[in-house]
PDB file of C-alpha atoms in Angstrom:
ATOM      1  CA  MET A   1       9.095 -13.007  14.002  1.00 53.00           C
ATOM      2  CA  ASN A   2      11.133  -9.630  14.236  1.00 59.00           C
ATOM      3  CA  ASN A   3      15.040 -10.237  13.912  1.00 75.00           C
ATOM      4  CA  GLY A   4      15.360  -6.385  13.016  1.00 90.00           C
ATOM      5  CA  LYS A   5      17.155  -7.426   9.504  1.00 94.00           C
ATOM      6  CA  LEU A   6      15.063  -5.036   7.677  1.00 98.00           C
ATOM      7  CA  MET A   7      15.339  -2.072  10.835  1.00 97.00           C
ATOM      8  CA  GLY A   8      15.805   0.805   9.228  1.00 96.00           C
ATOM      9  CA  LYS A   9      14.593   0.146   6.032  1.00 98.00           C
ATOM     10  CA  THR A  10      11.525   1.889   3.929  1.00 99.00           C
ATOM     11  CA  VAL A  11       9.829  -0.402   1.965  1.00 99.00           C
ATOM     12  CA  VAL A  12       6.367   0.031  -0.373  1.00 99.00           C
ATOM     13  CA  VAL A  13       4.098  -2.595  -1.376  1.00 99.00           C
ATOM     14  CA  THR A  14       1.492  -2.444  -3.980  1.00 99.00           C
ATOM     15  CA  GLY A  15      -1.955  -4.484  -3.590  1.00 98.00           C
ATOM     16  CA  ALA A  16      -1.259  -4.422  -0.156  1.00 98.00           C
ATOM     17  CA  ALA A  17      -4.899  -4.023   1.294  1.00 97.00           C
ATOM     18  CA  GLN A  18      -5.562  -7.588   1.475  1.00 94.00           C
ATOM     19  CA  GLY A  19      -4.461 -11.247   0.092  1.00 92.00           C
ATOM     20  CA  ILE A  20      -0.556 -11.913  -0.213  1.00 93.00           C
ATOM     21  CA  GLY A  21      -0.003  -8.722  -0.863  1.00 96.00           C
ATOM     22  CA  LYS A  22      -0.716  -7.636   3.233  1.00 97.00           C
ATOM     23  CA  ALA A  23       1.176 -10.767   3.564  1.00 96.00           C
ATOM     24  CA  TYR A  24       4.264  -9.292   2.283  1.00 98.00           C
ATOM     25  CA  ALA A  25       3.901  -6.151   4.113  1.00 98.00           C
ATOM     26  CA  GLU A  26       3.321  -7.617   7.725  1.00 98.00           C
ATOM     27  CA  ARG A  27       6.014  -9.923   7.205  1.00 97.00           C
ATOM     28  CA  LEU A  28       8.616  -7.387   6.281  1.00 98.00           C
ATOM     29  CA  ALA A  29       7.265  -4.960   8.687  1.00 98.00           C
ATOM     30  CA  SER A  30       7.666  -7.509  11.531  1.00 98.00           C
ATOM     31  CA  GLU A  31      11.400  -7.739  10.393  1.00 98.00           C
ATOM     32  CA  GLY A  32      11.474  -4.001  11.463  1.00 98.00           C
ATOM     33  CA  ALA A  33      11.275  -2.104   7.684  1.00 98.00           C
ATOM     34  CA  GLN A  34       8.716   0.981   7.824  1.00 98.00           C
ATOM     35  CA  ILE A  35       5.964   0.035   5.273  1.00 99.00           C
ATOM     36  CA  ILE A  36       4.019   1.769   2.832  1.00 99.00           C
ATOM     37  CA  LEU A  37       1.072  -0.130   1.937  1.00 99.00           C
ATOM     38  CA  VAL A  38      -0.531   1.113  -1.368  1.00 99.00           C
ATOM     39  CA  ASP A  39      -3.355   0.163  -2.833  1.00 98.00           C
ATOM     40  CA  LEU A  40      -6.456   1.412  -5.085  1.00 98.00           C
ATOM     41  CA  LYS A  41      -9.229   0.595  -2.357  1.00 97.00           C
ATOM     42  CA  PRO A  42      -9.108   2.722   0.289  1.00 98.00           C
ATOM     43  CA  GLU A  43     -11.709   0.922   2.753  1.00 98.00           C
ATOM     44  CA  PRO A  44      -9.787  -2.232   2.659  1.00 98.00           C
ATOM     45  CA  LEU A  45      -6.229  -0.223   2.483  1.00 99.00           C
ATOM     46  CA  ALA A  46      -7.017   1.414   5.759  1.00 98.00           C
ATOM     47  CA  GLU A  47      -8.302  -1.926   7.747  1.00 98.00           C
ATOM     48  CA  ALA A  48      -5.000  -3.313   6.563  1.00 98.00           C
ATOM     49  CA  VAL A  49      -2.749  -0.053   8.106  1.00 99.00           C
ATOM     50  CA  GLU A  50      -5.170  -0.600  11.454  1.00 98.00           C
ATOM     51  CA  ASP A  51      -4.649  -4.386  11.496  1.00 98.00           C
ATOM     52  CA  LEU A  52      -0.787  -4.263  11.206  1.00 98.00           C
ATOM     53  CA  ARG A  53      -0.641  -1.165  13.753  1.00 98.00           C
ATOM     54  CA  ALA A  54      -2.551  -3.046  16.092  1.00 98.00           C
ATOM     55  CA  LYS A  55       0.055  -5.819  16.187  1.00 98.00           C
ATOM     56  CA  GLY A  56       2.639  -3.284  16.717  1.00 97.00           C
ATOM     57  CA  LEU A  57       4.017  -2.800  13.136  1.00 98.00           C
ATOM     58  CA  SER A  58       5.083   0.469  11.291  1.00 97.00           C
ATOM     59  CA  ALA A  59       2.713   0.884   8.570  1.00 98.00           C
ATOM     60  CA  GLU A  60       1.180   3.856   6.772  1.00 98.00           C
ATOM     61  CA  GLY A  61      -1.027   3.418   3.709  1.00 99.00           C
ATOM     62  CA  LYS A  62      -1.256   5.147   0.330  1.00 99.00           C
ATOM     63  CA  VAL A  63      -4.352   5.253  -2.224  1.00 98.00           C
ATOM     64  CA  LEU A  64      -2.750   5.191  -6.025  1.00 98.00           C
ATOM     65  CA  ASP A  65      -4.003   3.735  -9.225  1.00 98.00           C
ATOM     66  CA  VAL A  66      -0.837   2.273 -10.469  1.00 98.00           C
ATOM     67  CA  SER A  67      -1.703   2.481 -14.154  1.00 98.00           C
ATOM     68  CA  ASN A  68      -2.570   6.358 -14.164  1.00 98.00           C
ATOM     69  CA  GLU A  69       0.610   8.475 -14.762  1.00 98.00           C
ATOM     70  CA  GLN A  70      -0.579  11.437 -13.127  1.00 98.00           C
ATOM     71  CA  ASP A  71      -1.358   9.490 -10.062  1.00 98.00           C
ATOM     72  CA  VAL A  72       2.140   7.563 -10.031  1.00 99.00           C
ATOM     73  CA  LYS A  73       3.615  11.208 -10.285  1.00 98.00           C
ATOM     74  CA  ARG A  74       1.930  12.658  -7.479  1.00 98.00           C
ATOM     75  CA  PHE A  75       2.660   9.647  -5.478  1.00 98.00           C
ATOM     76  CA  ALA A  76       5.561   9.437  -6.118  1.00 99.00           C
ATOM     77  CA  GLN A  77       6.214  13.548  -4.766  1.00 98.00           C
ATOM     78  CA  GLU A  78       4.373  13.205  -1.807  1.00 98.00           C
ATOM     79  CA  LEU A  79       6.112   9.915  -0.684  1.00 98.00           C
ATOM     80  CA  GLY A  80       9.431  11.361  -1.806  1.00 98.00           C
ATOM     81  CA  GLN A  81       8.986  14.287   0.879  1.00 98.00           C
ATOM     82  CA  GLN A  82       7.919  12.161   3.572  1.00 98.00           C
ATOM     83  CA  HIS A  83      10.243   9.366   2.737  1.00 98.00           C
ATOM     84  CA  PRO A  84      13.658  10.418   0.760  1.00 98.00           C
ATOM     85  CA  LYS A  85      14.998   6.868   0.842  1.00 99.00           C
ATOM     86  CA  ILE A  86      13.280   4.347  -0.696  1.00 99.00           C
ATOM     87  CA  HIS A  87      15.059   1.155   0.121  1.00 99.00           C
ATOM     88  CA  GLY A  88      12.435  -1.525  -1.319  1.00 99.00           C
ATOM     89  CA  LEU A  89       9.571  -1.658  -3.648  1.00 99.00           C
ATOM     90  CA  ILE A  90       7.183  -4.844  -4.750  1.00 99.00           C
ATOM     91  CA  ASN A  91       5.363  -4.541  -7.293  1.00 99.00           C
ATOM     92  CA  ASN A  92       2.644  -6.498  -6.272  1.00 98.00           C
ATOM     93  CA  ALA A  93      -0.951  -4.783  -7.866  1.00 98.00           C
ATOM     94  CA  ALA A  94      -2.190  -6.511 -10.496  1.00 96.00           C
ATOM     95  CA  ILE A  95      -5.442  -7.650 -12.133  1.00 94.00           C
ATOM     96  CA  PHE A  96      -6.291 -11.316 -12.012  1.00 87.00           C
ATOM     97  CA  SER A  97      -9.025 -12.398  -9.625  1.00 82.00           C
ATOM     98  CA  THR A  98     -11.437 -10.319 -11.219  1.00 86.00           C
ATOM     99  CA  ILE A  99     -10.910 -11.656 -14.861  1.00 87.00           C
ATOM    100  CA  LYS A 100     -13.395 -13.880 -16.194  1.00 87.00           C
ATOM    101  CA  LEU A 101     -11.880 -16.908 -18.028  1.00 88.00           C
ATOM    102  CA  LYS A 102     -12.573 -16.991 -21.937  1.00 92.00           C
ATOM    103  CA  PRO A 103     -10.730 -17.943 -25.171  1.00 94.00           C
ATOM    104  CA  PHE A 104      -8.141 -15.021 -26.006  1.00 95.00           C
ATOM    105  CA  TRP A 105     -10.519 -14.191 -29.051  1.00 95.00           C
ATOM    106  CA  GLU A 106     -13.310 -13.377 -26.951  1.00 96.00           C
ATOM    107  CA  ILE A 107     -11.136 -10.864 -24.773  1.00 96.00           C
ATOM    108  CA  ASP A 108     -12.336  -7.195 -25.374  1.00 95.00           C
ATOM    109  CA  ALA A 109      -9.487  -4.744 -26.436  1.00 97.00           C
ATOM    110  CA  SER A 110     -10.342  -2.770 -23.477  1.00 96.00           C
ATOM    111  CA  GLU A 111      -9.725  -5.281 -21.162  1.00 96.00           C
ATOM    112  CA  TRP A 112      -6.584  -6.635 -22.590  1.00 97.00           C
ATOM    113  CA  ASP A 113      -5.363  -2.531 -22.163  1.00 98.00           C
ATOM    114  CA  ARG A 114      -6.538  -2.352 -18.450  1.00 98.00           C
ATOM    115  CA  VAL A 115      -4.892  -5.591 -17.681  1.00 97.00           C
ATOM    116  CA  MET A 116      -1.648  -4.296 -19.425  1.00 98.00           C
ATOM    117  CA  ALA A 117      -1.777  -1.414 -17.940  1.00 98.00           C
ATOM    118  CA  VAL A 118      -2.321  -2.404 -14.446  1.00 98.00           C
ATOM    119  CA  ASN A 119       0.299  -5.208 -14.759  1.00 98.00           C
ATOM    120  CA  ILE A 120       3.211  -3.869 -16.680  1.00 98.00           C
ATOM    121  CA  LYS A 121       2.880  -0.594 -17.020  1.00 99.00           C
ATOM    122  CA  GLY A 122       2.233   0.272 -13.791  1.00 99.00           C
ATOM    123  CA  PRO A 123       5.270  -1.425 -12.279  1.00 99.00           C
ATOM    124  CA  TRP A 124       7.544   0.188 -14.897  1.00 99.00           C
ATOM    125  CA  MET A 125       6.227   3.613 -14.147  1.00 99.00           C
ATOM    126  CA  LEU A 126       6.632   3.455 -10.370  1.00 99.00           C
ATOM    127  CA  VAL A 127       9.928   2.095 -10.469  1.00 99.00           C
ATOM    128  CA  GLY A 128      10.715   5.053 -12.561  1.00 99.00           C
ATOM    129  CA  ALA A 129       8.629   7.671 -10.598  1.00 99.00           C
ATOM    130  CA  LEU A 130      10.681   6.272  -7.194  1.00 99.00           C
ATOM    131  CA  LEU A 131      13.807   6.362  -8.661  1.00 99.00           C
ATOM    132  CA  PRO A 132      15.474   9.135  -7.056  1.00 99.00           C
ATOM    133  CA  TYR A 133      14.447   7.838  -3.800  1.00 99.00           C
ATOM    134  CA  LEU A 134      15.540   4.217  -4.543  1.00 99.00           C
ATOM    135  CA  ARG A 135      18.909   5.803  -5.478  1.00 99.00           C
ATOM    136  CA  ALA A 136      19.067   7.715  -2.376  1.00 99.00           C
ATOM    137  CA  ALA A 137      19.342   4.794  -0.441  1.00 98.00           C
ATOM    138  CA  GLY A 138      22.715   4.241  -1.204  1.00 97.00           C
ATOM    139  CA  SER A 139      21.939   0.342  -2.036  1.00 98.00           C
ATOM    140  CA  ALA A 140      17.767  -1.034  -3.113  1.00 99.00           C
ATOM    141  CA  SER A 141      15.829  -3.640  -4.242  1.00 99.00           C
ATOM    142  CA  VAL A 142      12.709  -3.866  -6.189  1.00 99.00           C
ATOM    143  CA  VAL A 143      10.865  -7.365  -6.670  1.00 99.00           C
ATOM    144  CA  ASN A 144       8.771  -7.503  -9.814  1.00 99.00           C
ATOM    145  CA  ILE A 145       5.968 -10.414  -8.903  1.00 97.00           C
ATOM    146  CA  GLY A 146       5.520 -12.784 -11.733  1.00 95.00           C
ATOM    147  CA  SER A 147       3.604 -15.798 -11.865  1.00 90.00           C
ATOM    148  CA  ASP A 148       4.445 -19.458 -13.223  1.00 84.00           C
ATOM    149  CA  ALA A 149       0.777 -19.487 -15.339  1.00 83.00           C
ATOM    150  CA  VAL A 150       3.199 -18.048 -17.796  1.00 87.00           C
ATOM    151  CA  TRP A 151       5.529 -21.312 -18.310  1.00 83.00           C
ATOM    152  CA  MET A 152       2.614 -23.128 -18.024  1.00 78.00           C
ATOM    153  CA  GLY A 153       0.686 -21.255 -20.702  1.00 77.00           C
ATOM    154  CA  LYS A 154      -2.515 -21.229 -18.318  1.00 75.00           C
ATOM    155  CA  ALA A 155      -5.467 -21.001 -21.213  1.00 83.00           C
ATOM    156  CA  GLY A 156      -8.517 -18.569 -20.254  1.00 88.00           C
ATOM    157  CA  TYR A 157      -6.534 -15.516 -19.426  1.00 87.00           C
ATOM    158  CA  MET A 158      -3.819 -14.916 -21.983  1.00 94.00           C
ATOM    159  CA  HIS A 159      -3.975 -11.231 -21.377  1.00 95.00           C
ATOM    160  CA  TYR A 160      -3.088 -11.714 -17.785  1.00 94.00           C
ATOM    161  CA  VAL A 161      -0.127 -14.509 -18.832  1.00 94.00           C
ATOM    162  CA  ALA A 162       1.057 -12.215 -21.792  1.00 96.00           C
ATOM    163  CA  SER A 163       1.361  -9.172 -18.774  1.00 97.00           C
ATOM    164  CA  LYS A 164       3.213 -11.416 -16.763  1.00 96.00           C
ATOM    165  CA  ALA A 165       5.204 -12.568 -19.029  1.00 96.00           C
ATOM    166  CA  ALA A 166       6.733  -8.949 -19.928  1.00 98.00           C
ATOM    167  CA  VAL A 167       7.093  -8.812 -16.077  1.00 98.00           C
ATOM    168  CA  TYR A 168      10.470 -11.119 -16.764  1.00 97.00           C
ATOM    169  CA  GLY A 169      11.699  -8.857 -19.477  1.00 98.00           C
ATOM    170  CA  MET A 170      11.253  -5.926 -17.746  1.00 99.00           C
ATOM    171  CA  THR A 171      12.867  -7.127 -14.872  1.00 99.00           C
ATOM    172  CA  HIS A 172      15.930  -8.144 -16.730  1.00 98.00           C
ATOM    173  CA  ALA A 173      16.259  -4.639 -18.450  1.00 99.00           C
ATOM    174  CA  MET A 174      16.071  -2.873 -15.690  1.00 99.00           C
ATOM    175  CA  ALA A 175      19.073  -5.086 -13.677  1.00 99.00           C
ATOM    176  CA  ARG A 176      21.003  -4.368 -16.492  1.00 99.00           C
ATOM    177  CA  GLU A 177      20.319  -0.491 -15.907  1.00 99.00           C
ATOM    178  CA  LEU A 178      20.385  -0.106 -12.252  1.00 99.00           C
ATOM    179  CA  GLY A 179      23.058  -2.020 -11.457  1.00 98.00           C
ATOM    180  CA  GLY A 180      25.315   0.949 -11.604  1.00 98.00           C
ATOM    181  CA  ASP A 181      22.898   2.529  -8.874  1.00 98.00           C
ATOM    182  CA  ASP A 182      23.108  -0.756  -6.717  1.00 99.00           C
ATOM    183  CA  ILE A 183      19.859  -1.458  -7.185  1.00 99.00           C
ATOM    184  CA  ARG A 184      18.715  -4.915  -7.500  1.00 99.00           C
ATOM    185  CA  VAL A 185      15.889  -5.812  -9.659  1.00 99.00           C
ATOM    186  CA  ASN A 186      14.765  -9.257  -9.246  1.00 99.00           C
ATOM    187  CA  THR A 187      11.214 -11.318 -10.094  1.00 98.00           C
ATOM    188  CA  LEU A 188       9.360 -13.588  -7.096  1.00 97.00           C
ATOM    189  CA  SER A 189       7.132 -15.592  -9.137  1.00 90.00           C
ATOM    190  CA  PRO A 190       4.376 -17.918  -7.039  1.00 86.00           C
ATOM    191  CA  GLY A 191       2.586 -20.619  -7.979  1.00 73.00           C
ATOM    192  CA  PHE A 192      -0.921 -21.158  -6.880  1.00 72.00           C
ATOM    193  CA  THR A 193      -0.684 -19.881  -3.163  1.00 68.00           C
ATOM    194  CA  GLU A 194      -3.974 -19.910  -0.855  1.00 70.00           C
ATOM    195  CA  THR A 195      -5.405 -16.687   0.142  1.00 72.00           C
ATOM    196  CA  ASN A 196      -9.039 -14.831   0.494  1.00 48.00           C
ATOM    197  CA  VAL A 197      -9.462 -14.846  -3.434  1.00 49.00           C
ATOM    198  CA  PRO A 198      -8.461 -18.445  -4.853  1.00 51.00           C
ATOM    199  CA  ARG A 199     -10.545 -20.034  -2.626  1.00 54.00           C
ATOM    200  CA  GLU A 200     -13.217 -18.373  -3.398  1.00 58.00           C
ATOM    201  CA  THR A 201     -12.344 -18.722  -7.444  1.00 60.00           C
ATOM    202  CA  PHE A 202     -10.772 -22.833  -7.717  1.00 66.00           C
ATOM    203  CA  THR A 203     -13.072 -25.789  -7.275  1.00 72.00           C
ATOM    204  CA  GLN A 204     -11.759 -28.953  -4.889  1.00 75.00           C
ATOM    205  CA  ALA A 205     -11.145 -30.772  -7.796  1.00 76.00           C
ATOM    206  CA  GLN A 206      -8.965 -27.751  -9.607  1.00 68.00           C
ATOM    207  CA  LEU A 207      -6.851 -27.653  -5.880  1.00 70.00           C
ATOM    208  CA  ASN A 208      -6.558 -31.510  -6.405  1.00 73.00           C
ATOM    209  CA  GLY A 209      -5.211 -30.978  -9.859  1.00 69.00           C
ATOM    210  CA  ILE A 210      -2.583 -28.647  -8.761  1.00 69.00           C
ATOM    211  CA  MET A 211      -0.977 -30.907  -5.994  1.00 68.00           C
ATOM    212  CA  SER A 212      -0.914 -33.376  -7.847  1.00 66.00           C
ATOM    213  CA  ALA A 213       1.635 -31.448 -10.277  1.00 70.00           C
ATOM    214  CA  GLN A 214       3.622 -30.410  -7.147  1.00 66.00           C
ATOM    215  CA  SER A 215       6.395 -31.911  -5.838  1.00 63.00           C
ATOM    216  CA  LEU A 216       4.950 -30.978  -2.519  1.00 72.00           C
ATOM    217  CA  LYS A 217       1.535 -32.241  -1.879  1.00 62.00           C
ATOM    218  CA  ARG A 218      -0.353 -29.442  -0.415  1.00 69.00           C
ATOM    219  CA  VAL A 219      -1.660 -26.007  -1.253  1.00 72.00           C
ATOM    220  CA  ALA A 220       0.613 -23.124  -0.531  1.00 68.00           C
ATOM    221  CA  ASN A 221      -0.311 -20.929   2.050  1.00 76.00           C
ATOM    222  CA  THR A 222       1.150 -17.131   2.320  1.00 78.00           C
ATOM    223  CA  ASP A 223       3.525 -18.184   4.588  1.00 85.00           C
ATOM    224  CA  ASP A 224       5.301 -20.058   2.129  1.00 82.00           C
ATOM    225  CA  ILE A 225       5.861 -17.357  -0.283  1.00 87.00           C
ATOM    226  CA  VAL A 226       6.501 -14.074   2.419  1.00 94.00           C
ATOM    227  CA  GLY A 227      10.136 -15.323   3.635  1.00 94.00           C
ATOM    228  CA  VAL A 228      11.282 -15.329   0.122  1.00 95.00           C
ATOM    229  CA  ALA A 229      10.129 -11.558  -0.655  1.00 97.00           C
ATOM    230  CA  SER A 230      11.962 -10.342   2.695  1.00 98.00           C
ATOM    231  CA  PHE A 231      14.662 -12.456   1.589  1.00 98.00           C
ATOM    232  CA  LEU A 232      14.696 -10.444  -2.037  1.00 99.00           C
ATOM    233  CA  ILE A 233      13.995  -7.100  -0.079  1.00 99.00           C
ATOM    234  CA  SER A 234      16.972  -7.979   2.509  1.00 98.00           C
ATOM    235  CA  ASP A 235      20.920  -7.407   2.228  1.00 97.00           C
ATOM    236  CA  ASP A 236      21.149 -11.571   2.408  1.00 97.00           C
ATOM    237  CA  SER A 237      20.401 -11.082  -1.349  1.00 98.00           C
ATOM    238  CA  ARG A 238      22.942  -8.396  -2.071  1.00 97.00           C
ATOM    239  CA  TRP A 239      24.673 -10.368  -5.191  1.00 97.00           C
ATOM    240  CA  LEU A 240      21.664 -11.347  -6.537  1.00 98.00           C
ATOM    241  CA  THR A 241      20.046  -9.297  -9.533  1.00 99.00           C
ATOM    242  CA  GLY A 242      18.103  -9.945 -12.454  1.00 98.00           C
ATOM    243  CA  GLN A 243      17.019 -13.446 -11.327  1.00 97.00           C
ATOM    244  CA  THR A 244      13.626 -15.351 -10.768  1.00 95.00           C
ATOM    245  CA  LEU A 245      12.538 -17.246  -8.130  1.00 94.00           C
ATOM    246  CA  HIS A 246       9.935 -19.646  -8.620  1.00 86.00           C
ATOM    247  CA  THR A 247       7.863 -20.258  -5.124  1.00 77.00           C
ATOM    248  CA  THR A 248       5.874 -23.335  -6.299  1.00 68.00           C
ATOM    249  CA  GLY A 249       6.456 -26.171  -4.464  1.00 64.00           C
ATOM    250  CA  GLY A 250       8.254 -28.317  -7.214  1.00 58.00           C
ATOM    251  CA  LEU A 251       5.462 -27.687  -9.948  1.00 65.00           C
ATOM    252  CA  LEU A 252       8.110 -26.089 -12.006  1.00 71.00           C
ATOM    253  CA  PHE A 253      11.780 -26.926 -11.830  1.00 69.00           C
ATOM    254  CA  ARG A 254      13.528 -23.765 -13.774  1.00 69.00           C
TER     255      ARG A 254
END
């Protein structure tokens, strides 16, 4: 798909080496955007960039620990020198798949802090660091990735749920503060989406339970989600800010 609606836009996607993050990057690149793929893991990141380039798409990779303040500042400064105008940012990087389910009273404080550092402090720092270049674009869009686990009160990973709950509040506050700069800030809130990670961590019985609770009786794949991200980055959503779009197949009605 290349309708060119993102032509001329430079977009940063974090957590982009694999899974749905890579799918966001590929979809936006296929619509003409120049994509900066960001990830903590150099080797999968290089493979993702190579894969997109092999498809004729514009992509480059940057290694970054979004939870490290100095690393974020370095990244933003270097990126701004290369790309003085940033038109979009998808804050997708998060700790989830490596979390081992346990009651909240058994969560170690260091694990709690690490999840919060990546899932909520990271997006906050990155938007702030990239703000001069988002402003320079004249009009820009930030997409924070939430999770509908928040609304279901999923047991076993309360630190993840709490971190994603904070994302919604952050989106609202950012949207208020950045509206004067014509920077839109919205949340994309996926439900269960099949990528290479969830298939390894969910049993068929669990998948059947998810599907039975949804209005649409199948498991979502990345193609079901990435078009919504494209909409939020594109000028088609130019009058939308401070909102949450739930891509859950009718699991929740909000």
